[in-house]
C-alpha cells in the first residue's frame, strides 16, 4: 500500500531531514527534530506526492489517504492523551503548508483546529481559563474563515473594532471571556451571511477543509507567480503538516516567538529574535503588539522597557539556548526557528536554514569554517555568487520607501540617483558642473560613451541584457536599467512618461540596476563595504578554483578596477571603445570616409600615437599579466557622422567636400550592421587599420616593458573569424608588423595571435582555424546571436514570453544555452585541442560573468573566463564552486 502520511513526535519520526522532496522543508525538519529528541509537538505530514496526485486526478485524493490520516490522528491522540473531535478531551491541531523550498504566497497556517461550540467548553475546563478558550476559538474562526472559507479578515476586524469602541477598550487583551463569547456569535453570523451556511462544527470537516485549502493554494495566483520568479517547478507540490496544538496564549507563563541562531543581517553570533508573552503565532507577525527581545543584551541595546525572554522566562530561555546550539551543530548552518512556550515548557515548531543578507552570509560561512563546523570548501560553496553584487556597488537603503514608476531589466547592478537628462552631451555638461544625472535614452549607441561615463546611471526604454547600454554599463560598473518598455521618452518635449506621470528634464529619479526598478525621487544609498570576511572567503575561493578569471577592460580605469577585484589579466580589450574618446572620433570618421588607402593611412597616422599610449597604460597597470587586445570589431556604420555639424567637422579635417562625405556615409550605411561590414572583414578590406593597431600594440609593449621591468606578452585577437584563410591573411599582417617593430626598436616582443570564436562556422571549423590561431576566446554574445538567429539588441520584446512559457529556461544572452551554443563551444574546444593540444581557451562574452554559465565553462574545460571588472569576484567564486563540483540545490 502506498504511504502518504508520515508521523513524528515523542523522540521518533517516520521521516528525516533528507526527505525534503517528499515531506517539504517544514515536515522534514519537524521529523528531524523529533529524531534528535527535541521537544516537538507530535503530528504528521501528508506528503507532496498527495499534492501531485491531487492535481493529476482532478483534485481528488488517493483512496488510502483518509484511512492513513485517521490512523495518524489516533497516533497523535495517543501521544498527547487526547481524542480528535472528543467533546470532553479534544485534540486540537494546527495545519500548515510546507513545500520543498519556503514559498510565500501559499496558505500558511490554521491554528486551534478542532474547536467548536462543544470542544471550546472542554478546553476552558481543562485549562481552567474560559477566556483563553474563547480567545483561541475566535482566532480559529477568523483564521479558518480567511484562509479556508475565503471570508476575509476585515469582516471580523470590523466587528471587533466596533465592539472595542463601544466598550471603550484599547487593546485586544482588554476583552473579557464574555466579550469574546459575544463576538464569536457575531463572527459565526458573519460567516453565515457571507457563505449562506454555518461555520463548520465538525472537526473532521474542518480538517479536510484545511487540507484542501493547502493543496488548493499551491495553484493560487500568488504561488504560481512566486514559483515563476524563483524557478520552482509546479510538479514539486506542497506537503501538509498537521500537528498537536501547544498554546502560547495560556497566560503569563506562555509565549510564542521566532529566533535566528545568528544575526541574519550582520552574521554576528548571537541569538536574535523576538517573542510575545501570552500570544499565538500570528500575533508576532501581525505586529499588533510590539514583540519583546529574546536576550537581555538585545533588550538593553534596543533600549526597550519590556523584559527580555532571558529575564522573564529563564528556564524556557535556557532550554532555547541549549536547543539552538544543538540545532546549529546538527544542521551546520544558521537556523531560523519558531517556538512556543506553554505554561513554562518550550516547544519547537519549526527550524530551517535562515535567510540572510550577503554580508551575514559571508560572516556566517567564514565563522562556521573557523569554528570547525564546516570545511573551507563548504564555506565557499555556501555563498551565492550573484549575491556578491550586493556588496560591490552602492545600493538603495533597504529601509527607504520606494515609489516605483516602472520596472525594466536589471542590466547592471547598483543603484544611482540623479536628475533626468536625455542626451549624452547634457550628461557630460552636468558632470562638469558637479551635478548628478541619470542618462535616459530610448537606447544608447557607441556615441553615448561620454554621456554614460558622466552619468551616475543609465536608463533605456529599449534593449535587452546584452544591448549596448547593458554591456557598456556593466563594463563601467555603472548602474543600468534597460528595456523599461512602459516608459515613454519624448526627446522633443524633454519629458518621460510612466504610469501616467510626466517627468521633466531635471526631475530626480533613482534606478536600481539590481532589480530593474525605476523610482521617483532621490532614494538614500548605502555604500559598499568590503569586509574582512569577504577577503577571507575570496582567498579560499581562489585556492579552490582551476579556471583563471580575467576582465573585459578597455580603459586604464577599467584595468585598475579589474586588478582591485582580483582579475588575473585582461581577456578582452575592445579597442573601438577608445575610438570615441575626446576628439579621436573625427580622425576615426576621417579614416572610414576616405575613399582610398592613402586617405585612410593619413587618418590612421593620427590615431596611432593615441592607441599606443592607450595600450601602454593598460600594459603598465596589468604589470606583466596577460592582456588580450582585439582588433577593431564593430560595423563601420556605427562610426558614421549623423548631423551636418559632424560632417562639417570631418570635412574640415580632411579637406573634402561635405557633399562627397555625405555620399560616402550613405554608401556605408547598412541595414543589418551586426551581420555586416565588421570584425575581421574590416581588416580584410582595409588591412592598414589592423596594421596601425598591431603597430600600436607592439610599440606599447616595448615601452611598457621598459617602464615596469616586466615583459609584456600581448595576445592579439582577431574578431568574427569564419574561415582559416581569412584569419591567416590578418595574422600575416600582424606578424609582419611585429617583425617591423622588432627591427625598428631592437626589442623583440613575444606575442600570440588568436581569434574570437563567435560564429557557428568557426566552431565547426575550429580544428582548421587552430592550425594558425594560438588561442580561442569564445564571443558568446555573437555566438548566441548567430546560433539562435536572435538579435542581441532587440530580443527583449519577445524573449519574455519564451521564458515565461518555459520554452527556454533563461535569457540565452544572460545564461548560456548549453544545449545549442554550448554544444558548439564544446565542438570547437575539441577541434581546437585536436590540432593544438595546448591551445589557450577562454570566454569573453557576457556569459563569462554569469555563475551558471561559468559552471558550464568549467565542464567545457576552458582555461579562463573574462567578465566585466565588477563581476570578477562573482566569477572567482563561481569558478571555485564549479571546480568544487557544486550541485545546485534549490531546497532551502
Ligand atoms: C561577443 O560577441 O561575445 C563579444 C565578446 O564581442 P562583442 O560583445 O564585443 O561583440
Ligand atoms: Mg562579438
Coordinates of C-alpha atoms and ligand atoms in Angstrom, one line a residue, residues 630 633 678 756 758 782 792, ligand 2:
X630 CA 41.1 42.8 -30.0
X633 CA 35.3 44.9 -34.5
X678 CA 32.6 44.4 -39.2
X756 CA 37.4 35.1 -31.3
X758 CA 31.8 33.7 -32.3
X782 CA 27.7 37.0 -31.1
X792 CA 21.1 40.7 -29.2
Ligands
LIG2 MG1 31.4 39.7 -30.7

